[in-house]
Short mmCIF file of C-alpha atoms in Angstrom, two decimals:
data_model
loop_
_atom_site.label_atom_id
_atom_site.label_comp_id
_atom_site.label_asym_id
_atom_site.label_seq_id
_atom_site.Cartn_x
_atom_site.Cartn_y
_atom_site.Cartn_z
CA UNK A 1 48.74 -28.45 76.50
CA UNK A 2 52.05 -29.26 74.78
CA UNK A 3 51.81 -32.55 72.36
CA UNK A 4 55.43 -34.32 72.73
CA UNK A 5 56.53 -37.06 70.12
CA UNK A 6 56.40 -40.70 71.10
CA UNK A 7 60.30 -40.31 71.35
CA UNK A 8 60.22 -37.10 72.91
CA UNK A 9 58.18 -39.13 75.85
CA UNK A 10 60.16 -41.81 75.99
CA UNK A 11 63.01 -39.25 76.52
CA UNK A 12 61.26 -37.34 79.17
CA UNK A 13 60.24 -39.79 81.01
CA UNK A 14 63.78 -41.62 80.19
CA UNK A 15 65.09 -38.41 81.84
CA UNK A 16 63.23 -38.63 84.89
CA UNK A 17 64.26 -42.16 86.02
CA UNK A 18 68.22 -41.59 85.51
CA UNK A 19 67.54 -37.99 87.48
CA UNK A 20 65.61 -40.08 90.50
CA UNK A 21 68.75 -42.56 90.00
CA UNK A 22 71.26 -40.10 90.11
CA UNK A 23 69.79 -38.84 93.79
CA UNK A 24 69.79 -42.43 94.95
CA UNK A 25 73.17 -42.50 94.43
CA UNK A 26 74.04 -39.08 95.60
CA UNK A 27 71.98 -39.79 99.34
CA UNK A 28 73.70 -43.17 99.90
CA UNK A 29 77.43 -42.07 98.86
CA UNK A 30 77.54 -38.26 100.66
CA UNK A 31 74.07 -37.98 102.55
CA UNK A 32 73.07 -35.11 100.55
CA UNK A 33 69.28 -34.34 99.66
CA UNK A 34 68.60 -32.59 96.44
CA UNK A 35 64.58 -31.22 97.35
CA UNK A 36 64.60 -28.87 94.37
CA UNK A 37 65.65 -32.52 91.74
CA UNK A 38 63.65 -34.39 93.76
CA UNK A 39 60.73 -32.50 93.93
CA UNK A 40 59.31 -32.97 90.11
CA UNK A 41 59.72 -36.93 90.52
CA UNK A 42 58.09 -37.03 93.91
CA UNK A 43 54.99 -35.20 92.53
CA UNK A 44 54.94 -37.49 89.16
CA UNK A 45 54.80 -40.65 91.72
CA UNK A 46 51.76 -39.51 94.15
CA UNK A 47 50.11 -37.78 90.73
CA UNK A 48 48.18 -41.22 89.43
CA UNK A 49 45.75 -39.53 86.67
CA UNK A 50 47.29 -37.02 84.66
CA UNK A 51 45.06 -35.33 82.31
CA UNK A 52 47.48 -34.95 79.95
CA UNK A 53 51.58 -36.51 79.58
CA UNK A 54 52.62 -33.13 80.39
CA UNK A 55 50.90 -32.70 83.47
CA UNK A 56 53.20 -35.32 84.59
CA UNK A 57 56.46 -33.35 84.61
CA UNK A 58 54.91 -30.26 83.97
CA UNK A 59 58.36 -28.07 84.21
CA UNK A 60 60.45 -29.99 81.60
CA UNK A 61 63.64 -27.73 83.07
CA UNK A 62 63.42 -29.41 86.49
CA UNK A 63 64.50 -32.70 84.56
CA UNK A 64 67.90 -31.50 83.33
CA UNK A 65 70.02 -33.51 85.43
CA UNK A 66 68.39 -36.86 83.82
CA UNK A 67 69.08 -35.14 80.66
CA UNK A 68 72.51 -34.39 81.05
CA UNK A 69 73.35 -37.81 82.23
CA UNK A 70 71.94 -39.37 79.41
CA UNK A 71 73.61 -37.29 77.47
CA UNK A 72 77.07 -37.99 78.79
CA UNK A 73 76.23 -41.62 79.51
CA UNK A 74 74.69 -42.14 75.66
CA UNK A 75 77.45 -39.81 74.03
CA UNK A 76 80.46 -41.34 75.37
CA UNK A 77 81.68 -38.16 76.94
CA UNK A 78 83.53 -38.50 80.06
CA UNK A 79 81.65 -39.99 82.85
CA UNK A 80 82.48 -40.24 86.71
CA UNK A 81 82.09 -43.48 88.96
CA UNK A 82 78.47 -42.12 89.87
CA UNK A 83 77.79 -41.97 86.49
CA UNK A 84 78.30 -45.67 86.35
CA UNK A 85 76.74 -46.61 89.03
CA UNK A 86 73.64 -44.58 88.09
CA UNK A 87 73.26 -46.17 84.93
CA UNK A 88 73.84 -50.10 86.35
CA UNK A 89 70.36 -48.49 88.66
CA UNK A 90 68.19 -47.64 86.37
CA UNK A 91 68.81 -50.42 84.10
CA UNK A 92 68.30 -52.35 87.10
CA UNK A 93 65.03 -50.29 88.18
CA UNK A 94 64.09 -51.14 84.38
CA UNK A 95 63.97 -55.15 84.91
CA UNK A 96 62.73 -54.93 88.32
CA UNK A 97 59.29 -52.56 86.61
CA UNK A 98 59.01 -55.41 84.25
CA UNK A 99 58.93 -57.74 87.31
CA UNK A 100 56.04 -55.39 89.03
CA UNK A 101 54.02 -55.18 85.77
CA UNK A 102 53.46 -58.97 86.06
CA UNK A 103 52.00 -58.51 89.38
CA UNK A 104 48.59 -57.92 89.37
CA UNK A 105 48.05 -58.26 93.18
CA UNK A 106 51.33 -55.77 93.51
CA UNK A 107 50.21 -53.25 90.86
CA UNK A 108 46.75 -52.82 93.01
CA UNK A 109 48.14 -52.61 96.10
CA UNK A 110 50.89 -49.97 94.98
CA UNK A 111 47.59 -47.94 93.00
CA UNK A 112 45.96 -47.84 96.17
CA UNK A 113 48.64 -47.08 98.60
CA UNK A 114 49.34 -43.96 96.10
CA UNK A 115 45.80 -42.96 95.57
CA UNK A 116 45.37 -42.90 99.00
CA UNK A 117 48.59 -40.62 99.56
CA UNK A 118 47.39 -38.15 97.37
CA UNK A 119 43.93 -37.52 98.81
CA UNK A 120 46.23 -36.45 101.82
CA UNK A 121 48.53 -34.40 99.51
CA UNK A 122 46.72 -31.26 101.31
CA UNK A 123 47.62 -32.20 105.02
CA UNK A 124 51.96 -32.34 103.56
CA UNK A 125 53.42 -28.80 103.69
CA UNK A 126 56.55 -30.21 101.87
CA UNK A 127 56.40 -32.69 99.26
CA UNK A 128 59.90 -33.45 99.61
CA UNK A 129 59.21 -33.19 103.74
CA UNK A 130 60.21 -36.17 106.02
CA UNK A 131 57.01 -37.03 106.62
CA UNK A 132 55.78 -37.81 103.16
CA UNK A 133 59.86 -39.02 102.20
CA UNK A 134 58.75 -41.80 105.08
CA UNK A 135 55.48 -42.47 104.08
CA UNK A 136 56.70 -42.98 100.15
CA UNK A 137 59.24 -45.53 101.26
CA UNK A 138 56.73 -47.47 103.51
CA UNK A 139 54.94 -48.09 100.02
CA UNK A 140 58.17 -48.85 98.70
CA UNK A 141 58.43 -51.32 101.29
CA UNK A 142 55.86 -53.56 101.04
CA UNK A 143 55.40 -53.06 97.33
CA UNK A 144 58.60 -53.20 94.95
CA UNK A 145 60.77 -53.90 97.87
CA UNK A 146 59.28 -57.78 98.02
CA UNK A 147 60.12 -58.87 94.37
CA UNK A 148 62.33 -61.19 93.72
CA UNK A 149 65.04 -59.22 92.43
CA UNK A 150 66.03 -56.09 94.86
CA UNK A 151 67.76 -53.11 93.83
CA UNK A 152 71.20 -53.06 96.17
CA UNK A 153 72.30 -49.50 96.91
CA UNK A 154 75.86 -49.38 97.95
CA UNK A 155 77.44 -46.36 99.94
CA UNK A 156 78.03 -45.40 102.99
CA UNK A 157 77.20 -46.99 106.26
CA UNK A 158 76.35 -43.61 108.12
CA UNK A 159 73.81 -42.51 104.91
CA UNK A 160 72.54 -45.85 103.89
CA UNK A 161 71.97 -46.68 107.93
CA UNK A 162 70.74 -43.22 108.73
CA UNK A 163 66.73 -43.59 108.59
CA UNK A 164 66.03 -40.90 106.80
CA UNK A 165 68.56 -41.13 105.07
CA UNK A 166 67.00 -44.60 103.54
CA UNK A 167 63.80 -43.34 103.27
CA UNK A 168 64.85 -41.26 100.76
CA UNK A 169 66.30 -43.88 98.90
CA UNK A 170 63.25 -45.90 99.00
CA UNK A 171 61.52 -42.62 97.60
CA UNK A 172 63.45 -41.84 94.98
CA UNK A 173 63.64 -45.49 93.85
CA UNK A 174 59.85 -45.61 94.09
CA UNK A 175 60.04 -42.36 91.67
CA UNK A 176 62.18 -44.52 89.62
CA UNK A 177 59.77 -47.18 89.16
CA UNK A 178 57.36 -44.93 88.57
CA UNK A 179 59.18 -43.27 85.60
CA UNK A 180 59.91 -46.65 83.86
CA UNK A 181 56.63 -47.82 84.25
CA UNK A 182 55.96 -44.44 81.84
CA UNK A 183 58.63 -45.07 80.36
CA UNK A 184 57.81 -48.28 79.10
CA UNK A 185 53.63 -47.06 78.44
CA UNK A 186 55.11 -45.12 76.14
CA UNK A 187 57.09 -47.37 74.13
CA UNK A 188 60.38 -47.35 75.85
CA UNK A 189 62.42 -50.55 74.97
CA UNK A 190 65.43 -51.83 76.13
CA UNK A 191 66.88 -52.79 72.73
CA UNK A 192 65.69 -48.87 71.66
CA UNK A 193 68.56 -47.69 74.32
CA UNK A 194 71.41 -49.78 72.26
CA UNK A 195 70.09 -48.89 68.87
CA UNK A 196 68.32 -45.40 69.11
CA UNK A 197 71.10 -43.31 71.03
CA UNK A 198 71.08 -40.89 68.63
CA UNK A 199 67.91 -40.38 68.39
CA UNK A 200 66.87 -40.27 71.81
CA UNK A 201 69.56 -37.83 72.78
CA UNK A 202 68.24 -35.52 70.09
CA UNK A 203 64.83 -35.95 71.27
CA UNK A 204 66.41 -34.74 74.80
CA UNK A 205 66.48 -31.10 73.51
CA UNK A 206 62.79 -30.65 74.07
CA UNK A 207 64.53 -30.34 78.12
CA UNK A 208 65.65 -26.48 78.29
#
């Protein structure tokens, strides 16, 4: 067992929602599915009781697209359009967690619809397979998906209106929730991502 910092966790799991917002992005702009990014956040989101934080993401290294993001985004290096747009996500995903945690009846229904999942986890030959990418965004669906505020994913037409396609949005932005709701268990704060850059990036290194 490796014992992380409370910063260190707040960057992990920090890490892990810009990654699952980054993919979002990438789907519903060129169609493209990242398995091998995906993968880590899929697991984290069917995966209710950890033992331990780092049975969460167990391979930090799988995370390095989060951190490299942050790192850009937080650093004021050069950053692309999808950059942009990945951050406006996640802060989004950030408000609309806060919304869920409010929910009791929401919170219990997404616990159960998860729990459930994963005492099938043995019948999915691929966790980043169709068939569990559609099941994941069925939760997403009748979960997260009928708060008040909705997370709009722009793109285009043929991805976003492709049915896969928007099942794996749906799953990664169910991933997403999923790493701020760790996120914020483990202190994460807005106002800590305007005054504790610095910090947090450092923490970041703990990601090889």
């Amino acid at each position: 067992m490796t014992d992380f910092s409370p910063l260190q966790q707040e960057a992990i799991a920090l890490s892990a929602l810009f990654q699952a917002c980054y993919l979002v992005d990438k789907v519903a702009t060129t169609g493209q599915w990242d398995a091998d990014a995906a993968a880590p956040l899929i697991r984290a989101t069917i995966e209710l009781n950890p033992e331990h934080f780092g049975d969460i993401y167990p391979e930090l290294n799988q995370l390095h697209l989060g951190r490299d993001l942050i790192k850009q985004l937080f650093t004021q290096q050069t950053t692309t359009a999808a950059h942009k747009r990945t951050l406006q996500y996640a802060m989004t995903v950030i408000y609309v967690s806060k919304q869920a945690r409010k929910n009791t009846l929401l919170i219990s229904n997404l616990q159960q619809r998860l729990k459930a999942l994963d005492e099938q986890q043995a019948f999915f030959s691929d966790i980043t397979g169709p068939e569990l990418t559609r099941r994941l965004s069925g939760i997403y669906s009748d979960t997260i998906s009928t708060l008040p505020k909705r997370i709009r994913v722009p793109g285009k037409p043929e991805h976003l209106q492709n049915e896969l396609g928007a099942a794996r949005i749906r799953t990664l932005l169910l991933s997403a929730i999923r790493a701020a709701f760790l996120w914020h268990q483990v202190g994460g704060r807005q106002w800590r991502l305007l005054f504790s850059k610095k910090r947090l990036v450092q923490a970041l290194d703990i990601i090889q």
